[in-house]
Amino acid sequence: QWIVAGDDDRGKAKNVGREAASAAARILGCPAVFPTFPAASSSTDFNDMAATSGIEAVRAIFEAGASNSPDVFETLSLDEIDNMPPPSWRIEGLIPAHALVLLYGRPGEHKTFIALDMVLRVAYGLDWHGKPTKQTGVLYIAGEGKYGIGQRIKGWRREHGLEGVDAPFKLLPIAVHMLDPASIAKLKRTIDQVRAEVAFEIGLVVIDTVSRSIPGEDENSQEAMSMFIDGCADIQQHCSGSVIGIHHAGKDLDRGMRGSTVLLGGCDT
């Protein structure tokens, strides 16, 4: 169980320690605990409390925090909302750093090549056609197989003079069933392993394609697409980044992407 041990900067105009610890606890979904001191004390952290009150007093606060954590939804005050950071971008003005993104088009319109160009530039820290990027690790799930995409990546690196130059990019050469909880749990473990291997945060996960990630399901099903969106949200939260889904357009391009409109409503970009 996670517990966030915060400072209590109660004597300052703004209690930064308590606010930061509370925000971290909300992200982790765990309790935050704070040291206690006599009213006249200027101490702020658990090291101070251990020195003045003893380690057993500190242990008691942690044990109480672990056992008394209420099972409630976290809420934000107006001040906490005001202090939320502005949205950040993985590719400036195009791919948010924390979002579900859908790239779709008709067959043969080079969706995979465009996606690869985007995420390889992010992995290498290169601008994307004049738009600044913020470097992060990438996990690319190639649901349609590794052979064709491998040639594209090889050609891209040769074109950009990056043959033999490594970057935090990993290819997962099989589809992941995004409606299956066991598969999503395995994907999260894989992300953790990749993070350790490349020594970089994995801030982008690409699912190529949406249809390969929901085998046997009807793309027009609201339930199936809702479960797909929930699975993507789980991965987003796990890596604190973005998921890019590559999808097909419908027969009538003017009507947008193929399948249930739940998918369009659930994406950010």
mmCIF file of C-alpha atoms in Angstrom:
data_model
loop_
_atom_site.group_PDB
_atom_site.id
_atom_site.type_symbol
_atom_site.label_atom_id
_atom_site.label_comp_id
_atom_site.label_asym_id
_atom_site.label_seq_id
_atom_site.Cartn_x
_atom_site.Cartn_y
_atom_site.Cartn_z
ATOM 1 C CA GLN A 1 0.000 0.000 0.000
ATOM 2 C CA TRP A 2 1.210 3.491 -0.901
ATOM 3 C CA ILE A 3 1.236 6.284 1.678
ATOM 4 C CA VAL A 4 2.448 9.800 0.866
ATOM 5 C CA ALA A 5 4.423 11.362 3.735
ATOM 6 C CA GLY A 6 3.999 15.120 3.408
ATOM 7 C CA ASP A 7 5.534 18.165 5.034
ATOM 8 C CA ASP A 8 3.215 20.502 6.889
ATOM 9 C CA ASP A 9 4.301 24.068 6.098
ATOM 10 C CA ARG A 10 1.566 25.460 8.315
ATOM 11 C CA GLY A 11 3.541 28.517 9.376
ATOM 12 C CA LYS A 12 3.900 29.828 5.826
ATOM 13 C CA ALA A 13 1.526 31.946 3.764
ATOM 14 C CA LYS A 14 0.943 28.959 1.473
ATOM 15 C CA ASN A 15 1.148 25.400 2.758
ATOM 16 C CA VAL A 16 3.052 24.042 -0.248
ATOM 17 C CA GLY A 17 4.062 20.805 1.500
ATOM 18 C CA ARG A 18 0.512 19.794 2.359
ATOM 19 C CA GLU A 19 -0.874 20.801 -1.054
ATOM 20 C CA ALA A 20 1.819 18.888 -2.962
ATOM 21 C CA ALA A 21 1.457 15.763 -0.834
ATOM 22 C CA SER A 22 -2.336 15.822 -1.160
ATOM 23 C CA ALA A 23 -2.049 16.182 -4.946
ATOM 24 C CA ALA A 24 0.395 13.246 -5.143
ATOM 25 C CA ALA A 25 -1.910 11.108 -3.015
ATOM 26 C CA ARG A 26 -4.807 11.809 -5.371
ATOM 27 C CA ILE A 27 -2.734 10.703 -8.348
ATOM 28 C CA LEU A 28 -1.652 7.496 -6.589
ATOM 29 C CA GLY A 29 -5.073 6.854 -5.071
ATOM 30 C CA CYS A 30 -3.652 6.512 -1.575
ATOM 31 C CA PRO A 31 -3.721 8.358 1.775
ATOM 32 C CA ALA A 32 -1.468 11.271 2.689
ATOM 33 C CA VAL A 33 -0.212 11.661 6.250
ATOM 34 C CA PHE A 34 1.407 14.646 7.957
ATOM 35 C CA PRO A 35 3.516 15.127 11.094
ATOM 36 C CA THR A 36 2.079 16.704 14.219
ATOM 37 C CA PHE A 37 3.851 19.202 16.472
ATOM 38 C CA PRO A 38 3.068 21.452 19.437
ATOM 39 C CA ALA A 39 1.499 24.759 18.410
ATOM 40 C CA ALA A 40 4.671 26.744 19.113
ATOM 41 C CA SER A 41 6.932 24.439 17.072
ATOM 42 C CA SER A 42 8.359 25.567 13.731
ATOM 43 C CA SER A 43 9.131 22.005 12.603
ATOM 44 C CA THR A 44 7.592 20.770 9.360
ATOM 45 C CA ASP A 45 8.585 17.205 8.423
ATOM 46 C CA PHE A 46 8.664 13.657 9.775
ATOM 47 C CA ASN A 47 12.410 13.803 10.445
ATOM 48 C CA ASP A 48 11.722 16.686 12.825
ATOM 49 C CA MET A 49 8.881 14.755 14.428
ATOM 50 C CA ALA A 50 11.028 11.654 14.897
ATOM 51 C CA ALA A 51 13.711 13.793 16.572
ATOM 52 C CA THR A 52 11.286 15.501 18.947
ATOM 53 C CA SER A 53 8.588 12.875 19.577
ATOM 54 C CA GLY A 54 10.283 9.592 18.732
ATOM 55 C CA ILE A 55 10.006 7.090 15.912
ATOM 56 C CA GLU A 56 7.051 5.335 17.538
ATOM 57 C CA ALA A 57 4.961 8.503 17.236
ATOM 58 C CA VAL A 58 5.774 8.639 13.543
ATOM 59 C CA ARG A 59 4.940 4.944 13.124
ATOM 60 C CA ALA A 60 1.566 5.493 14.787
ATOM 61 C CA ILE A 61 0.623 8.177 12.247
ATOM 62 C CA PHE A 62 1.560 5.906 9.341
ATOM 63 C CA GLU A 63 -0.378 2.975 10.776
ATOM 64 C CA ALA A 64 -3.425 5.165 11.328
ATOM 65 C CA GLY A 65 -3.195 6.464 7.777
ATOM 66 C CA ALA A 66 -3.011 2.933 6.388
ATOM 67 C CA SER A 67 -5.987 1.652 8.376
ATOM 68 C CA ASN A 68 -8.266 4.684 8.282
ATOM 69 C CA SER A 69 -8.097 5.639 4.621
ATOM 70 C CA PRO A 70 -11.722 6.366 3.651
ATOM 71 C CA ASP A 71 -13.155 4.692 0.555
ATOM 72 C CA VAL A 72 -14.366 7.890 -1.102
ATOM 73 C CA PHE A 73 -13.837 9.767 -4.358
ATOM 74 C CA GLU A 74 -11.232 12.512 -4.220
ATOM 75 C CA THR A 75 -12.420 16.052 -4.888
ATOM 76 C CA LEU A 76 -10.651 19.305 -5.748
ATOM 77 C CA SER A 77 -11.109 22.639 -4.039
ATOM 78 C CA LEU A 78 -11.294 25.860 -6.052
ATOM 79 C CA ASP A 79 -7.733 26.733 -5.012
ATOM 80 C CA GLU A 80 -6.496 23.300 -6.087
ATOM 81 C CA ILE A 81 -8.245 23.756 -9.443
ATOM 82 C CA ASP A 82 -6.623 27.174 -9.867
ATOM 83 C CA ASN A 83 -3.197 25.654 -9.143
ATOM 84 C CA MET A 84 -3.545 22.817 -11.651
ATOM 85 C CA PRO A 85 -0.798 23.014 -14.297
ATOM 86 C CA PRO A 86 -1.819 23.983 -17.837
ATOM 87 C CA PRO A 87 -2.086 21.197 -20.432
ATOM 88 C CA SER A 88 1.259 20.053 -21.782
ATOM 89 C CA TRP A 89 2.059 18.680 -25.219
ATOM 90 C CA ARG A 90 4.032 15.736 -26.563
ATOM 91 C CA ILE A 91 3.868 17.339 -30.035
ATOM 92 C CA GLU A 92 3.070 21.037 -29.661
ATOM 93 C CA GLY A 93 -0.551 21.802 -30.491
ATOM 94 C CA LEU A 94 -1.204 18.295 -31.811
ATOM 95 C CA ILE A 95 -0.575 15.407 -29.387
ATOM 96 C CA PRO A 96 -1.282 16.169 -25.714
ATOM 97 C CA ALA A 97 0.985 14.656 -23.075
ATOM 98 C CA HIS A 98 -1.996 13.094 -21.279
ATOM 99 C CA ALA A 99 -4.802 12.062 -23.624
ATOM 100 C CA LEU A 100 -6.495 9.440 -25.756
ATOM 101 C CA VAL A 101 -5.657 10.323 -29.354
ATOM 102 C CA LEU A 102 -7.180 8.743 -32.469
ATOM 103 C CA LEU A 103 -5.547 8.813 -35.883
ATOM 104 C CA TYR A 104 -7.885 7.497 -38.554
ATOM 105 C CA GLY A 105 -8.205 7.347 -42.321
ATOM 106 C CA ARG A 106 -9.056 5.104 -45.239
ATOM 107 C CA PRO A 107 -6.918 2.062 -46.123
ATOM 108 C CA GLY A 108 -3.783 3.033 -47.999
ATOM 109 C CA GLU A 109 -3.608 6.572 -46.596
ATOM 110 C CA HIS A 110 -0.380 5.841 -44.682
ATOM 111 C CA LYS A 111 -1.814 6.026 -41.152
ATOM 112 C CA THR A 112 0.894 3.784 -39.737
ATOM 113 C CA PHE A 113 3.677 5.703 -41.476
ATOM 114 C CA ILE A 114 2.364 9.020 -40.132
ATOM 115 C CA ALA A 115 2.069 7.578 -36.622
ATOM 116 C CA LEU A 116 5.591 6.146 -36.805
ATOM 117 C CA ASP A 117 6.987 9.456 -38.016
ATOM 118 C CA MET A 118 5.337 11.204 -35.069
ATOM 119 C CA VAL A 119 6.393 8.834 -32.308
ATOM 120 C CA LEU A 120 9.898 8.153 -33.608
ATOM 121 C CA ARG A 121 10.529 11.891 -33.655
ATOM 122 C CA VAL A 122 9.228 12.079 -30.081
ATOM 123 C CA ALA A 123 11.471 9.168 -29.031
ATOM 124 C CA TYR A 124 14.506 10.863 -30.603
ATOM 125 C CA GLY A 125 13.517 14.334 -29.351
ATOM 126 C CA LEU A 126 13.183 15.779 -32.868
ATOM 127 C CA ASP A 127 10.699 18.408 -34.029
ATOM 128 C CA TRP A 128 7.777 17.093 -36.052
ATOM 129 C CA HIS A 129 7.544 19.226 -39.211
ATOM 130 C CA GLY A 130 8.286 22.429 -37.360
ATOM 131 C CA LYS A 131 6.333 21.557 -34.211
ATOM 132 C CA PRO A 132 8.416 21.127 -31.036
ATOM 133 C CA THR A 133 8.210 17.771 -29.282
ATOM 134 C CA LYS A 134 8.828 16.683 -25.708
ATOM 135 C CA GLN A 135 10.908 13.514 -25.636
ATOM 136 C CA THR A 136 9.567 10.399 -23.975
ATOM 137 C CA GLY A 137 9.726 6.628 -24.299
ATOM 138 C CA VAL A 138 7.374 4.939 -26.775
ATOM 139 C CA LEU A 139 5.772 1.489 -26.804
ATOM 140 C CA TYR A 140 4.343 0.709 -30.246
ATOM 141 C CA ILE A 141 1.853 -2.175 -30.358
ATOM 142 C CA ALA A 142 1.937 -3.493 -33.928
ATOM 143 C CA GLY A 143 -1.245 -5.549 -34.062
ATOM 144 C CA GLU A 144 -0.858 -6.162 -37.783
ATOM 145 C CA GLY A 145 2.591 -7.746 -37.433
ATOM 146 C CA LYS A 146 6.224 -6.743 -37.122
ATOM 147 C CA TYR A 147 7.614 -7.421 -40.593
ATOM 148 C CA GLY A 148 6.089 -4.570 -42.606
ATOM 149 C CA ILE A 149 6.499 -2.082 -39.797
ATOM 150 C CA GLY A 150 10.085 -3.167 -39.240
ATOM 151 C CA GLN A 151 10.978 -2.178 -42.803
ATOM 152 C CA ARG A 152 9.299 1.199 -42.328
ATOM 153 C CA ILE A 153 11.263 1.888 -39.156
ATOM 154 C CA LYS A 154 14.498 0.816 -40.859
ATOM 155 C CA GLY A 155 13.788 3.139 -43.791
ATOM 156 C CA TRP A 156 12.878 6.029 -41.473
ATOM 157 C CA ARG A 157 16.135 5.717 -39.533
ATOM 158 C CA ARG A 158 18.163 5.519 -42.746
ATOM 159 C CA GLU A 159 16.391 8.585 -44.172
ATOM 160 C CA HIS A 160 17.130 10.610 -41.033
ATOM 161 C CA GLY A 161 20.723 9.471 -40.607
ATOM 162 C CA LEU A 162 19.922 7.613 -37.374
ATOM 163 C CA GLU A 163 20.998 4.077 -38.236
ATOM 164 C CA GLY A 164 22.689 2.626 -35.178
ATOM 165 C CA VAL A 165 21.534 5.526 -32.978
ATOM 166 C CA ASP A 166 19.336 4.193 -30.189
ATOM 167 C CA ALA A 167 16.235 5.830 -28.710
ATOM 168 C CA PRO A 168 13.657 4.876 -26.028
ATOM 169 C CA PHE A 169 11.396 3.052 -28.482
ATOM 170 C CA LYS A 170 10.089 -0.505 -28.173
ATOM 171 C CA LEU A 171 7.945 -2.542 -30.559
ATOM 172 C CA LEU A 172 5.392 -5.027 -29.242
ATOM 173 C CA PRO A 173 4.798 -7.211 -32.323
ATOM 174 C CA ILE A 174 1.405 -8.690 -31.422
ATOM 175 C CA ALA A 175 -2.019 -7.218 -30.711
ATOM 176 C CA VAL A 176 -3.145 -6.740 -27.109
ATOM 177 C CA HIS A 177 -6.792 -7.515 -26.304
ATOM 178 C CA MET A 178 -7.885 -4.200 -24.806
ATOM 179 C CA LEU A 179 -11.213 -5.594 -23.560
ATOM 180 C CA ASP A 180 -9.584 -8.345 -21.506
ATOM 181 C CA PRO A 181 -8.530 -7.363 -17.954
ATOM 182 C CA ALA A 182 -5.801 -10.026 -17.855
ATOM 183 C CA SER A 183 -4.295 -8.723 -21.105
ATOM 184 C CA ILE A 184 -4.381 -5.140 -19.848
ATOM 185 C CA ALA A 185 -2.665 -6.213 -16.620
ATOM 186 C CA LYS A 186 0.024 -7.977 -18.692
ATOM 187 C CA LEU A 187 0.443 -4.844 -20.820
ATOM 188 C CA LYS A 188 0.998 -2.760 -17.694
ATOM 189 C CA ARG A 189 3.658 -5.195 -16.503
ATOM 190 C CA THR A 190 5.247 -4.993 -19.957
ATOM 191 C CA ILE A 191 5.311 -1.191 -19.763
ATOM 192 C CA ASP A 192 7.073 -1.426 -16.399
ATOM 193 C CA GLN A 193 9.665 -3.804 -17.869
ATOM 194 C CA VAL A 194 10.209 -1.601 -20.930
ATOM 195 C CA ARG A 195 10.617 1.435 -18.685
ATOM 196 C CA ALA A 196 13.427 -0.353 -16.850
ATOM 197 C CA GLU A 197 15.057 -1.543 -20.095
ATOM 198 C CA VAL A 198 15.198 1.840 -21.798
ATOM 199 C CA ALA A 199 15.766 3.805 -18.567
ATOM 200 C CA PHE A 200 13.098 6.253 -19.703
ATOM 201 C CA GLU A 201 9.489 6.964 -18.836
ATOM 202 C CA ILE A 202 7.007 5.475 -21.310
ATOM 203 C CA GLY A 203 4.822 8.463 -22.139
ATOM 204 C CA LEU A 204 3.314 7.207 -25.418
ATOM 205 C CA VAL A 205 1.604 3.879 -26.147
ATOM 206 C CA VAL A 206 0.435 3.323 -29.727
ATOM 207 C CA ILE A 207 -2.298 0.783 -30.552
ATOM 208 C CA ASP A 208 -2.121 -0.148 -34.237
ATOM 209 C CA THR A 209 -4.961 -0.839 -34.935
ATOM 210 C CA VAL A 210 -8.093 -0.408 -32.817
ATOM 211 C CA SER A 211 -9.850 -3.236 -34.660
ATOM 212 C CA ARG A 212 -6.985 -5.677 -33.969
ATOM 213 C CA SER A 213 -7.169 -4.813 -30.268
ATOM 214 C CA ILE A 214 -10.852 -5.841 -29.948
ATOM 215 C CA PRO A 215 -10.843 -9.271 -31.670
ATOM 216 C CA GLY A 216 -14.255 -10.747 -32.363
ATOM 217 C CA GLU A 217 -16.093 -7.634 -31.190
ATOM 218 C CA ASP A 218 -18.498 -5.472 -33.163
ATOM 219 C CA GLU A 219 -17.018 -2.023 -33.756
ATOM 220 C CA ASN A 220 -20.551 -0.634 -33.803
ATOM 221 C CA SER A 221 -21.174 -1.878 -30.269
ATOM 222 C CA GLN A 222 -21.337 0.925 -27.719
ATOM 223 C CA GLU A 223 -20.427 -1.538 -24.982
ATOM 224 C CA ALA A 224 -17.318 -2.819 -26.777
ATOM 225 C CA MET A 225 -16.066 0.663 -27.585
ATOM 226 C CA SER A 226 -16.758 1.861 -24.052
ATOM 227 C CA MET A 227 -14.657 -1.018 -22.724
ATOM 228 C CA PHE A 228 -11.890 -0.152 -25.198
ATOM 229 C CA ILE A 229 -11.879 3.462 -23.970
ATOM 230 C CA ASP A 230 -11.785 2.263 -20.351
ATOM 231 C CA GLY A 231 -8.823 0.014 -21.163
ATOM 232 C CA CYS A 232 -6.970 2.896 -22.780
ATOM 233 C CA ALA A 233 -7.702 5.091 -19.754
ATOM 234 C CA ASP A 234 -6.210 2.400 -17.516
ATOM 235 C CA ILE A 235 -3.007 2.402 -19.577
ATOM 236 C CA GLN A 236 -2.924 6.221 -19.640
ATOM 237 C CA GLN A 237 -3.132 6.339 -15.865
ATOM 238 C CA HIS A 238 -0.522 3.619 -15.444
ATOM 239 C CA CYS A 239 2.104 5.391 -17.561
ATOM 240 C CA SER A 240 0.881 8.936 -16.885
ATOM 241 C CA GLY A 241 0.969 9.580 -20.609
ATOM 242 C CA SER A 242 -1.015 9.298 -23.817
ATOM 243 C CA VAL A 243 -2.452 6.442 -25.846
ATOM 244 C CA ILE A 244 -2.683 6.797 -29.631
ATOM 245 C CA GLY A 245 -5.168 4.518 -31.360
ATOM 246 C CA ILE A 246 -4.932 3.988 -35.125
ATOM 247 C CA HIS A 247 -8.330 3.356 -36.668
ATOM 248 C CA HIS A 248 -10.102 3.108 -40.006
ATOM 249 C CA ALA A 249 -12.486 5.618 -41.522
ATOM 250 C CA GLY A 250 -15.989 4.498 -42.448
ATOM 251 C CA LYS A 251 -17.162 3.927 -46.007
ATOM 252 C CA ASP A 252 -18.409 7.506 -46.039
ATOM 253 C CA LEU A 253 -15.358 9.555 -45.051
ATOM 254 C CA ASP A 254 -17.521 12.582 -44.319
ATOM 255 C CA ARG A 255 -19.096 10.630 -41.463
ATOM 256 C CA GLY A 256 -15.764 10.092 -39.761
ATOM 257 C CA MET A 257 -14.259 6.967 -38.258
ATOM 258 C CA ARG A 258 -15.689 3.480 -38.479
ATOM 259 C CA GLY A 259 -17.878 2.069 -35.713
ATOM 260 C CA SER A 260 -19.710 3.427 -32.686
ATOM 261 C CA THR A 261 -19.630 7.170 -32.040
ATOM 262 C CA VAL A 262 -18.732 6.302 -28.436
ATOM 263 C CA LEU A 263 -15.121 6.089 -29.613
ATOM 264 C CA LEU A 264 -15.177 9.614 -31.043
ATOM 265 C CA GLY A 265 -16.833 10.954 -27.895
ATOM 266 C CA GLY A 266 -14.271 9.248 -25.662
ATOM 267 C CA CYS A 267 -11.122 10.592 -27.329
ATOM 268 C CA ASP A 268 -9.433 13.907 -26.587
ATOM 269 C CA THR A 269 -7.855 14.523 -29.986
#
